[in-house]
PDB file of C-alpha atoms in Angstrom:
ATOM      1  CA  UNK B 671      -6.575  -5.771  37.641  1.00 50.00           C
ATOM      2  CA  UNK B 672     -10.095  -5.224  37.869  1.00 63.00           C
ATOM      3  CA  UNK B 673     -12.484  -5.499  34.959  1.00 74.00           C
ATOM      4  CA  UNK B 674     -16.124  -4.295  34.615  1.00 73.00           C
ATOM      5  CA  UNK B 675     -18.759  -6.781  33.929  1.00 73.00           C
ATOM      6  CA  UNK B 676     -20.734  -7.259  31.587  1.00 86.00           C
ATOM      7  CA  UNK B 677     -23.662  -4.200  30.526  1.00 93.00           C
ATOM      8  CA  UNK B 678     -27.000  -4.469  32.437  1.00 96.00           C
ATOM      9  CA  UNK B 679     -28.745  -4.834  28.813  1.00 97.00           C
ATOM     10  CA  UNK B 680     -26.736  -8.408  28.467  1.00 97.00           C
ATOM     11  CA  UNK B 681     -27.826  -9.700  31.719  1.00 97.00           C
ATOM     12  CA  UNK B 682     -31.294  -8.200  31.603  1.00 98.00           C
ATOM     13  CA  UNK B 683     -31.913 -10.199  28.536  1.00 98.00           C
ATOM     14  CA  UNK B 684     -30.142 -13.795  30.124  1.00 98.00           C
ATOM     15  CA  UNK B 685     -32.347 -13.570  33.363  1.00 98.00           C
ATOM     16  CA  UNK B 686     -35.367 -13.716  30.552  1.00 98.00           C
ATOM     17  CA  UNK B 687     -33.922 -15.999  28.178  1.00 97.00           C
ATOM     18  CA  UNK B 688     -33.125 -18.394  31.113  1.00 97.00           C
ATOM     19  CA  UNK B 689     -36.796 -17.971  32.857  1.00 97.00           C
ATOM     20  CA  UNK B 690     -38.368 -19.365  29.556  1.00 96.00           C
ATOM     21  CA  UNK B 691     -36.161 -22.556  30.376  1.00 93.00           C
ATOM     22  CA  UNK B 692     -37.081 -23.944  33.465  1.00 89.00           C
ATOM     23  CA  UNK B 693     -40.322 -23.431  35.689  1.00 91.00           C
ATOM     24  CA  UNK B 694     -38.440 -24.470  38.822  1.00 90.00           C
ATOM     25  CA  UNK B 695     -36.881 -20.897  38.298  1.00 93.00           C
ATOM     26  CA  UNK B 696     -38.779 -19.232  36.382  1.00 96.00           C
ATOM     27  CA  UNK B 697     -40.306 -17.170  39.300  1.00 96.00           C
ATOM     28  CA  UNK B 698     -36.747 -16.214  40.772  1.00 96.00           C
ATOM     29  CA  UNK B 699     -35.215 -14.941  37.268  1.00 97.00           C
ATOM     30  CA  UNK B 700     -38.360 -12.690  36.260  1.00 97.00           C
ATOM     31  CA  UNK B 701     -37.768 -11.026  39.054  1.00 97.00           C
ATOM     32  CA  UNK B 702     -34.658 -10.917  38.747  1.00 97.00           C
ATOM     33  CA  UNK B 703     -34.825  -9.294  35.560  1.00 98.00           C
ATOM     34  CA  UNK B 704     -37.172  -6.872  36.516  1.00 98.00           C
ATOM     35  CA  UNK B 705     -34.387  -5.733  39.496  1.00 98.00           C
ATOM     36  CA  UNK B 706     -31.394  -5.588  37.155  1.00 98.00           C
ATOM     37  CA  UNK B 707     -33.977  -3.300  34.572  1.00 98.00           C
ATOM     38  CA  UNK B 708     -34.145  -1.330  37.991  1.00 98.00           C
ATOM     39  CA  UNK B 709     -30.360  -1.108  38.684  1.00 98.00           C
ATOM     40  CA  UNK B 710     -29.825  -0.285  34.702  1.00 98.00           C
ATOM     41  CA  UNK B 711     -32.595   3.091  35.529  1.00 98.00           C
ATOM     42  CA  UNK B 712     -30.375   3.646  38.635  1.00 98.00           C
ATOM     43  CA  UNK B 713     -26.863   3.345  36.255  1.00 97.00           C
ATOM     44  CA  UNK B 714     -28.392   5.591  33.922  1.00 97.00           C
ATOM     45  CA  UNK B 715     -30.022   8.586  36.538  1.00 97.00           C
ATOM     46  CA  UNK B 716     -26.100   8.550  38.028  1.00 97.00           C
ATOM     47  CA  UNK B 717     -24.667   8.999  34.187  1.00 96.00           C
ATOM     48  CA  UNK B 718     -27.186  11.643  33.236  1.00 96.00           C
ATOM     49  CA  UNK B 719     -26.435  14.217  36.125  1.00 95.00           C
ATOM     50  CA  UNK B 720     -24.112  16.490  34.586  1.00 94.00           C
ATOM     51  CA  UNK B 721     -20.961  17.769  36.190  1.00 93.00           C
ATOM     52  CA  UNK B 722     -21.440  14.826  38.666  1.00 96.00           C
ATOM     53  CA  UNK B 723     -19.318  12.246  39.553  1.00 97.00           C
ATOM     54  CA  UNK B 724     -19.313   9.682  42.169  1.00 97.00           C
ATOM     55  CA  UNK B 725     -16.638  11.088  44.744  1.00 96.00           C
ATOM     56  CA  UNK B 726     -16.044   7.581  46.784  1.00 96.00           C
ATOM     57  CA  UNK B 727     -17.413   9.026  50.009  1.00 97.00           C
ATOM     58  CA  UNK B 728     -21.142   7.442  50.272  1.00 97.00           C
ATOM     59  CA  UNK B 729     -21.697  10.119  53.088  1.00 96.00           C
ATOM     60  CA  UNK B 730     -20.958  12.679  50.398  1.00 97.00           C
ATOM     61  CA  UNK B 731     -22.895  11.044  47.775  1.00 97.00           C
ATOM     62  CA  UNK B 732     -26.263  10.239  50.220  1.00 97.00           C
ATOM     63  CA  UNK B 733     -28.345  12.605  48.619  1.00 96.00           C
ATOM     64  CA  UNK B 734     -28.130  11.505  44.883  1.00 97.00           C
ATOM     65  CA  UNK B 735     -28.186   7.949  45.834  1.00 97.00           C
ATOM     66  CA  UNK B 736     -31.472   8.393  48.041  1.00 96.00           C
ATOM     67  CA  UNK B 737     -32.863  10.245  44.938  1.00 95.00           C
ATOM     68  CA  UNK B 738     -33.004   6.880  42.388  1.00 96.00           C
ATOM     69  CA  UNK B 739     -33.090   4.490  45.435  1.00 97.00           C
ATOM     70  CA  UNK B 740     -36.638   4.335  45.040  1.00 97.00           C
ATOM     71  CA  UNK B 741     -36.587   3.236  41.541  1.00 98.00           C
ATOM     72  CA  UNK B 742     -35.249  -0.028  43.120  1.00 98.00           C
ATOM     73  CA  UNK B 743     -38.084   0.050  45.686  1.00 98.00           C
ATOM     74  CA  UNK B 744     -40.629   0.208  43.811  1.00 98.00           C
ATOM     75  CA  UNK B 745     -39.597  -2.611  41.500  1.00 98.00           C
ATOM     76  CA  UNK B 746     -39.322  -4.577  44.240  1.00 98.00           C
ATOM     77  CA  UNK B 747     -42.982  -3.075  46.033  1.00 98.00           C
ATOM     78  CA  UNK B 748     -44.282  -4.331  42.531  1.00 97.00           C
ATOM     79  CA  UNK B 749     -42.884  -7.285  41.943  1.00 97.00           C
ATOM     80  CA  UNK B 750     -41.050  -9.112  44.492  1.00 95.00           C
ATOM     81  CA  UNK B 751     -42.167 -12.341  46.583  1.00 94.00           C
ATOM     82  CA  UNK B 752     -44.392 -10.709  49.135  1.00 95.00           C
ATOM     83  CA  UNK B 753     -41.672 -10.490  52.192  1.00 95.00           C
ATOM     84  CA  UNK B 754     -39.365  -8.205  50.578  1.00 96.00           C
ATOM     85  CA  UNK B 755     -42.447  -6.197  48.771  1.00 97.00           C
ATOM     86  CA  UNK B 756     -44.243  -5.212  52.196  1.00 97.00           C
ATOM     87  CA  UNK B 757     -40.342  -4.606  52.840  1.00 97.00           C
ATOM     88  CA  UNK B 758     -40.288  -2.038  50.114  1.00 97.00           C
ATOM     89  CA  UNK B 759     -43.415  -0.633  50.695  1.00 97.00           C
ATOM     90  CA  UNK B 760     -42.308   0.578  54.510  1.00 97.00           C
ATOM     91  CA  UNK B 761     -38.569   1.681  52.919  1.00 97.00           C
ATOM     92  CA  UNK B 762     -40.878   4.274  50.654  1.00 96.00           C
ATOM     93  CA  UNK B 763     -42.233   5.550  53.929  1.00 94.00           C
ATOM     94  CA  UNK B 764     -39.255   6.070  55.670  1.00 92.00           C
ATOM     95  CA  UNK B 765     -36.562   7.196  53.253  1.00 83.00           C
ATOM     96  CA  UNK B 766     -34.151   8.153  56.033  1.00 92.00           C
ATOM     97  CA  UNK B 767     -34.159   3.798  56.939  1.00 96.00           C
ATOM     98  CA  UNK B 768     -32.750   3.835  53.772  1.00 96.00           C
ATOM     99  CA  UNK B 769     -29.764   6.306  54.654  1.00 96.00           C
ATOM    100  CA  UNK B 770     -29.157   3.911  57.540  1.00 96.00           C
ATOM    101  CA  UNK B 771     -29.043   0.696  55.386  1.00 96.00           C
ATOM    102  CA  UNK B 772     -27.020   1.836  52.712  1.00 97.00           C
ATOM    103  CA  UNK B 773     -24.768   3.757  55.102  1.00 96.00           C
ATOM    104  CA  UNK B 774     -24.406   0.487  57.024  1.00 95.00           C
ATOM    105  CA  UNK B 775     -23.942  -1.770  54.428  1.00 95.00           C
ATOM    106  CA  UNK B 776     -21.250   0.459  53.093  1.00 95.00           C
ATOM    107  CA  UNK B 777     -19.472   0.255  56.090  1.00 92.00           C
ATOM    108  CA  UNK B 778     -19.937  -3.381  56.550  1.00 91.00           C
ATOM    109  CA  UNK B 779     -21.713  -5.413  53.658  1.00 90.00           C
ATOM    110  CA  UNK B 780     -23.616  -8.613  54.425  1.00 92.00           C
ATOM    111  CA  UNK B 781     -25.151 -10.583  52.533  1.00 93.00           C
ATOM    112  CA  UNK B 782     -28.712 -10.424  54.066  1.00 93.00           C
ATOM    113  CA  UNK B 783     -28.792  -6.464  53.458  1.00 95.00           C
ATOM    114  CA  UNK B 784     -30.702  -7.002  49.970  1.00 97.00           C
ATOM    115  CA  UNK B 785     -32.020  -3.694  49.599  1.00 97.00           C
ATOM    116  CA  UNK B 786     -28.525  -1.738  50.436  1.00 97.00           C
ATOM    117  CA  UNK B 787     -26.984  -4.264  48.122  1.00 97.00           C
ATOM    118  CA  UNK B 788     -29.354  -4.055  45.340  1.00 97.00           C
ATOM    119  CA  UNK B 789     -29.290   0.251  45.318  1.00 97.00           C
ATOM    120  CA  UNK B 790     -25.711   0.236  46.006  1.00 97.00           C
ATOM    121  CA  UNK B 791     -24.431  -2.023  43.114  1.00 97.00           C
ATOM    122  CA  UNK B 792     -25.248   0.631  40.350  1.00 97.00           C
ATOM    123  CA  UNK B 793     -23.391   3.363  42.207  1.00 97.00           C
ATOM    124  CA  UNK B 794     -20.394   1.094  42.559  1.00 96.00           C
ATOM    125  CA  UNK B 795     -20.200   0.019  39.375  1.00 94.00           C
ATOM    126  CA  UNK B 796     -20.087   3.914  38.211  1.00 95.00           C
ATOM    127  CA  UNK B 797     -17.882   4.632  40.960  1.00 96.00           C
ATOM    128  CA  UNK B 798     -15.782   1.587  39.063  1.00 93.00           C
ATOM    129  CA  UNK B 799     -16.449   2.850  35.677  1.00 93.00           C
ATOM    130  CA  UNK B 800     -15.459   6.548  36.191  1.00 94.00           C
ATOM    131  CA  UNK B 801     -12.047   6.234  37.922  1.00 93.00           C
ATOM    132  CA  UNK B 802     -13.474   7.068  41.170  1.00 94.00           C
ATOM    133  CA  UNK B 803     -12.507   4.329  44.584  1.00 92.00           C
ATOM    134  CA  UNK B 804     -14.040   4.332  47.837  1.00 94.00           C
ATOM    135  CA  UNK B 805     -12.084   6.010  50.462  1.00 88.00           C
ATOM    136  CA  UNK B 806     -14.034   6.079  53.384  1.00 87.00           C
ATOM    137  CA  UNK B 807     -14.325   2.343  53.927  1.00 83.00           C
ATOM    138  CA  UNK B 808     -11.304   0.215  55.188  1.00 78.00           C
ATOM    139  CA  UNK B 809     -11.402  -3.785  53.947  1.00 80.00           C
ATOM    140  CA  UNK B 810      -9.084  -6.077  54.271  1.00 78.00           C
ATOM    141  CA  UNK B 811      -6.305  -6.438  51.148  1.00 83.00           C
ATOM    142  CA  UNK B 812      -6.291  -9.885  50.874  1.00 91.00           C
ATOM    143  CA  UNK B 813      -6.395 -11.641  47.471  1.00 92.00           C
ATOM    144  CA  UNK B 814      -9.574 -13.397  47.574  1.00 93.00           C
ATOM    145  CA  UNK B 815     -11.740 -10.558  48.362  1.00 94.00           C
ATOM    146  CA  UNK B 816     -11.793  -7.910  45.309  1.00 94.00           C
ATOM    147  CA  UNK B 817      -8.879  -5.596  45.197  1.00 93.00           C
ATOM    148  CA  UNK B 818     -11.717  -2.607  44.005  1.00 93.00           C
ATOM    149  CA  UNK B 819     -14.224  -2.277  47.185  1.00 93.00           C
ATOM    150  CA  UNK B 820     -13.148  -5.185  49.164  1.00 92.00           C
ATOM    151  CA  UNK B 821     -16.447  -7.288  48.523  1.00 93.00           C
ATOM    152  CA  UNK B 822     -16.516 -11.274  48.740  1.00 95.00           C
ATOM    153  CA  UNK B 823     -16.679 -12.918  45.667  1.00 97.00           C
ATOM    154  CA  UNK B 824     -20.652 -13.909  44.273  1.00 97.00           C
ATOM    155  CA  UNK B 825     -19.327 -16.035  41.545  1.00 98.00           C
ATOM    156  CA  UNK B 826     -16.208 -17.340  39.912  1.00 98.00           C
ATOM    157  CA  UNK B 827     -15.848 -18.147  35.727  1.00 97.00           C
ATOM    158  CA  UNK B 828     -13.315 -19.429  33.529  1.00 96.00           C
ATOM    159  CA  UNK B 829     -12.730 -17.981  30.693  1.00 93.00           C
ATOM    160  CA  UNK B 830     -10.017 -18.463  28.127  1.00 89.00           C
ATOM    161  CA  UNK B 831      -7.703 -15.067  27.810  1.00 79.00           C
ATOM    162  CA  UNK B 832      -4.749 -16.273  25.566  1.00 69.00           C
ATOM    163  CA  UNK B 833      -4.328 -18.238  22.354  1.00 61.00           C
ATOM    164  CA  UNK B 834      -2.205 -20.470  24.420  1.00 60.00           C
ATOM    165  CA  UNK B 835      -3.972 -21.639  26.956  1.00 59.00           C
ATOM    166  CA  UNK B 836      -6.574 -24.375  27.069  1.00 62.00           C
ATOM    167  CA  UNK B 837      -8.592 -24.787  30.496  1.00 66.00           C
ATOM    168  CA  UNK B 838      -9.510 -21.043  30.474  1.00 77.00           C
ATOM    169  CA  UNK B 839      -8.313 -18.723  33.378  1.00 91.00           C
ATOM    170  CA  UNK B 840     -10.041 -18.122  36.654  1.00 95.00           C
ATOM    171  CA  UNK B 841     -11.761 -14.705  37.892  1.00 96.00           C
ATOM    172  CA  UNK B 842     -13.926 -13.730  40.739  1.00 97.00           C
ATOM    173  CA  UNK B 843     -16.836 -11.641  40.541  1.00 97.00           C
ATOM    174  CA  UNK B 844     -17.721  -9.233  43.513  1.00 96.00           C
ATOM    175  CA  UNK B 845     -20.810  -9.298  45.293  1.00 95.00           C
ATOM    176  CA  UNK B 846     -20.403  -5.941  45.991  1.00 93.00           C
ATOM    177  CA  UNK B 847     -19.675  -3.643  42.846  1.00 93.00           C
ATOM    178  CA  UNK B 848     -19.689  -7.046  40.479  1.00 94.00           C
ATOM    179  CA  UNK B 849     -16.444  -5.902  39.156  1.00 93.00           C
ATOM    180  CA  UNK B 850     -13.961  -9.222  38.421  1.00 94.00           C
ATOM    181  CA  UNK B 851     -10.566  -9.784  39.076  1.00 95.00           C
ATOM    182  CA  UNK B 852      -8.443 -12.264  38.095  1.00 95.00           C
ATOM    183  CA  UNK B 853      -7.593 -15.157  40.817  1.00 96.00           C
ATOM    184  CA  UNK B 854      -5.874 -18.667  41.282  1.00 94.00           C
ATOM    185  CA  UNK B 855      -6.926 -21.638  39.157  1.00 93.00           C
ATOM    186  CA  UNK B 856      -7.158 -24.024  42.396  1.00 96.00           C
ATOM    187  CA  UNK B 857      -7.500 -22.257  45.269  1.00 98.00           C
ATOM    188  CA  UNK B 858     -10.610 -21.602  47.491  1.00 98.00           C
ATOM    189  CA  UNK B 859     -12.224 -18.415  47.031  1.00 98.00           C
ATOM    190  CA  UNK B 860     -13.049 -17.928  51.176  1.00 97.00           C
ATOM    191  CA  UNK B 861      -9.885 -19.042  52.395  1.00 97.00           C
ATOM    192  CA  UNK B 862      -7.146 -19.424  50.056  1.00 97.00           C
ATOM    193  CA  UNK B 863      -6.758 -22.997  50.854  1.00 98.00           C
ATOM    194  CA  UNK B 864      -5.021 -24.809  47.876  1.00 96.00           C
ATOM    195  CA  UNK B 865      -4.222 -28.466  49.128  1.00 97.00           C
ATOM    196  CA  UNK B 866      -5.911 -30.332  46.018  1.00 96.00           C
ATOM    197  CA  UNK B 867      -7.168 -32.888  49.167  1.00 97.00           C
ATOM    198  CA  UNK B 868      -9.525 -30.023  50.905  1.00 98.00           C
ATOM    199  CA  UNK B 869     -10.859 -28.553  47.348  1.00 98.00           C
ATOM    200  CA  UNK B 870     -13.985 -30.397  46.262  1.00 97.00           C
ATOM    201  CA  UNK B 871     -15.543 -29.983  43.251  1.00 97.00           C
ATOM    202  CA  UNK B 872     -19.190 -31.086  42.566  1.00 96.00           C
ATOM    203  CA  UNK B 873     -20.682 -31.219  38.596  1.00 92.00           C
ATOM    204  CA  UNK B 874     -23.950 -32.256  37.281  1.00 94.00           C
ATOM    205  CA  UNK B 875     -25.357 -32.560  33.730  1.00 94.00           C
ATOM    206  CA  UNK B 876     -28.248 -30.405  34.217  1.00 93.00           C
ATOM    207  CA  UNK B 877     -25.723 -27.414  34.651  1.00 95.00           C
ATOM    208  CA  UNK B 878     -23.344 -28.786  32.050  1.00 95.00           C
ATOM    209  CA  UNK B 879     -21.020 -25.112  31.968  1.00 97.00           C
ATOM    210  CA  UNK B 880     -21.724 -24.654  35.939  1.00 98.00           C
ATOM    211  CA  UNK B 881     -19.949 -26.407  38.730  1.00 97.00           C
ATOM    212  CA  UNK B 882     -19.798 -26.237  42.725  1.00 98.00           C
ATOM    213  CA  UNK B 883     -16.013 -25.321  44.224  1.00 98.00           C
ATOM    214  CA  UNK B 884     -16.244 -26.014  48.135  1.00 98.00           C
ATOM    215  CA  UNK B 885     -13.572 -26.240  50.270  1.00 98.00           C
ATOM    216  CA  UNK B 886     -13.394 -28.432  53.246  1.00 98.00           C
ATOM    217  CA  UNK B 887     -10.888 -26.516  55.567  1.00 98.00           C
ATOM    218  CA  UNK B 888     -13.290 -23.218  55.963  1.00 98.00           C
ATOM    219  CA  UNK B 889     -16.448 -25.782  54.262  1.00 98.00           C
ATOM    220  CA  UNK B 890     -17.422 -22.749  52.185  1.00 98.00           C
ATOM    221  CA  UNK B 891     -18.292 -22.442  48.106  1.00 98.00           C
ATOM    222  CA  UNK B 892     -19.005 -20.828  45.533  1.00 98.00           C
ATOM    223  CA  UNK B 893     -20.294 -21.188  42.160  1.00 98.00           C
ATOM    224  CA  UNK B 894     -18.431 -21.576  39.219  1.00 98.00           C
ATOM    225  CA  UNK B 895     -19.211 -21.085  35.526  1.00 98.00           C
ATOM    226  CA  UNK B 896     -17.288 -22.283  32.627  1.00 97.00           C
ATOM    227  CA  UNK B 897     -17.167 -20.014  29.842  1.00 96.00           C
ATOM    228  CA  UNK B 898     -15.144 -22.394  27.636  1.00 95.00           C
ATOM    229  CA  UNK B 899     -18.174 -24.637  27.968  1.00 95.00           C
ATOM    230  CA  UNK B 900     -20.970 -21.836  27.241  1.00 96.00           C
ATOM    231  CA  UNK B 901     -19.334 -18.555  25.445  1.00 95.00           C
ATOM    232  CA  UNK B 902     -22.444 -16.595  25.975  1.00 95.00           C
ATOM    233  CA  UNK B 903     -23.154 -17.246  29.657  1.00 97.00           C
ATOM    234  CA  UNK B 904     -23.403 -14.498  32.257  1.00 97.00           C
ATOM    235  CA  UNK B 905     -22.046 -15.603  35.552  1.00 97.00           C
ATOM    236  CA  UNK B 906     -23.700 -13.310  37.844  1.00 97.00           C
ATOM    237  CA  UNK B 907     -27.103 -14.562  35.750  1.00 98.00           C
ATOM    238  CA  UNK B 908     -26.577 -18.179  35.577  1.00 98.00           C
ATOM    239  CA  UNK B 909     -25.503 -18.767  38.972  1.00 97.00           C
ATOM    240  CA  UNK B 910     -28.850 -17.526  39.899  1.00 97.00           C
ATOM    241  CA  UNK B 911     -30.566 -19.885  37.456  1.00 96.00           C
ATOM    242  CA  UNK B 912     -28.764 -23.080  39.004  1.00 96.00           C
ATOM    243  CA  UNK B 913     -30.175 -22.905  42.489  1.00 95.00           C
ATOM    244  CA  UNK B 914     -30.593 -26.145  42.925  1.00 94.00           C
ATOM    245  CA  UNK B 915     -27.313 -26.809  43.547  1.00 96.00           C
ATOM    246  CA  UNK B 916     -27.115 -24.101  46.271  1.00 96.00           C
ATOM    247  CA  UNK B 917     -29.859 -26.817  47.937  1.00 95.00           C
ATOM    248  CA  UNK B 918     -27.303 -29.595  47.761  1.00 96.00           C
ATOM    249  CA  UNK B 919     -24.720 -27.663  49.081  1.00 97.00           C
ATOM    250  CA  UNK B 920     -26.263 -26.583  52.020  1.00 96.00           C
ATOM    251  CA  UNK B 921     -27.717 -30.347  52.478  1.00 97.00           C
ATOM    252  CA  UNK B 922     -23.965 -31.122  52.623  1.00 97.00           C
ATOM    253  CA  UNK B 923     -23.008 -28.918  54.970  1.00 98.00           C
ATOM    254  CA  UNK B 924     -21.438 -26.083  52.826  1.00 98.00           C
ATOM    255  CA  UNK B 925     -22.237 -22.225  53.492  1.00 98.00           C
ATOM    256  CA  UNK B 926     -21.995 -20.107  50.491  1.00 98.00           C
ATOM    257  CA  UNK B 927     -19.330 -17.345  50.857  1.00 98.00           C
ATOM    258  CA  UNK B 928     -22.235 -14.588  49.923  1.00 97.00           C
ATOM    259  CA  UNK B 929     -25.774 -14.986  49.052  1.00 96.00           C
ATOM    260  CA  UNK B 930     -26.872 -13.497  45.432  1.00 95.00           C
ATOM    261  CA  UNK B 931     -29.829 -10.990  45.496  1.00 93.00           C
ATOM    262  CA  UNK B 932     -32.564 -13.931  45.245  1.00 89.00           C
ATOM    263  CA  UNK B 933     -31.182 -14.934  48.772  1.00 88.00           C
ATOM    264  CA  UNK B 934     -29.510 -17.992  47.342  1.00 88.00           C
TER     265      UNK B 934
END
């Protein structure tokens, strides 16, 4: 089952809350703030249009979606680190490069394709939200990649669901539409590998509630947060504020099964 995550307004305000706490990323999250506020103006130009809903064919859709994807540009043109700004700035230019990204990245999403990514969430996530599914896209059914769009998984969380249990279950978040779907408590999230001897799992007191899970048969990982540790954490947020340990991942050989939107 999938389940919609939480409303822009709630991460918005954690990318702030969390750039206050730590000048190592406090650049990184005020951006990041800024982009979500984008993505929230992009949410709310699809919800105003009425008689409109998303139909699940981007081809179809192209038109409204290159209307608002300039609210995202110009967030970016305004605020981002100066590579994807000049980025921006030639995007505005050139709308039809933008048909071509986000028709691309729809077709085949990668992790480097920020600006298709970062447009493309908000019309997922209403695509998601208003019963719609994408039909013009084949992924792979497979249960570590999400059963809505097909998307890797950004982040995983644990998260306690019934009275009864007390480690908290295990979801994935998609990197795609950020919808989350409920997954295997030990298991890697690339590969399905579940041999407790190739799962690794890396903590450090600076990130009390945040963990690294890698996996030493496809040496891939991903980012785990504990809600059961920290209630009013928002994955998709607080990975992004814990980049350090993205560094000692990749200093240990470890490639992240996708990169967030601030390229960690």
């Amino acid at each position: 089952m999938t389940l919609l995550p939480e409303p822009w307004d709630s991460r918005i305000q954690r990318a702030k809350e969390l750039a206050q706490e730590s000048d190592a990323t406090k650049e990184i999250l005020t951006f990041y703030a800024k982009l979500l506020q984008s993505q929230k103006e992009v949410d709310e130009f699809f919800r105003s249009r009425r008689g409109w809903l998303p139909s699940g064919s981007l081809a179809e859709d192209l038109p409204i979606v290159r209307e608002c994807s300039s609210i995202v540009l110009h967030t970016v043109e305004g605020n981002g680190p100066s590579p994807l700004a000049d980025e921006a700035c030639g995007l505005l230019s050139a709308p039809g490069t933008v048909d071509e990204l986000v028709l691309a990245y729809w077709q085949s999403p990668s992790d480097t394709q920020f600006f298709a990514k970062a447009i493309l969430q908000p019309y997922m996530r209403w695509l998601a939200e208003s019963g719609g599914h994408p039909f013009d896209r084949a992924f792979e059914s497979i249960e570590w990649r999400c059963p809505f769009c097909g998307g890797f998984p950004q982040v995983s969380f644990l998260k306690i669901k019934e009275a009864t249990s007390e480690s908290g279950n295990r979801d994935l978040v998609c990197a795609t539409c950020t919808v989350n779907w409920s997954f295997r408590r030990v298991a890697c999230a690339y590969c399905g590998e579940e041999r407790p001897t190739k799962l690794g799992y890396f903590h450090t007191p600076e990130y009390d509630h945040i963990r690294i899970e890698a996996c030493d048969t496809c040496k891939h990982y991903i980012k785990g947060v504990d809600l059961t540790r920290l209630g009013f954490a928002i994955p998709l947020v607080d990975e992004v504020a814990a980049a350090a340990l993205d560094v000692w991942c990749q200093e240990h050989g470890y490639t992240k099964i996708e990169l967030n939107l601030a390229g960690m």
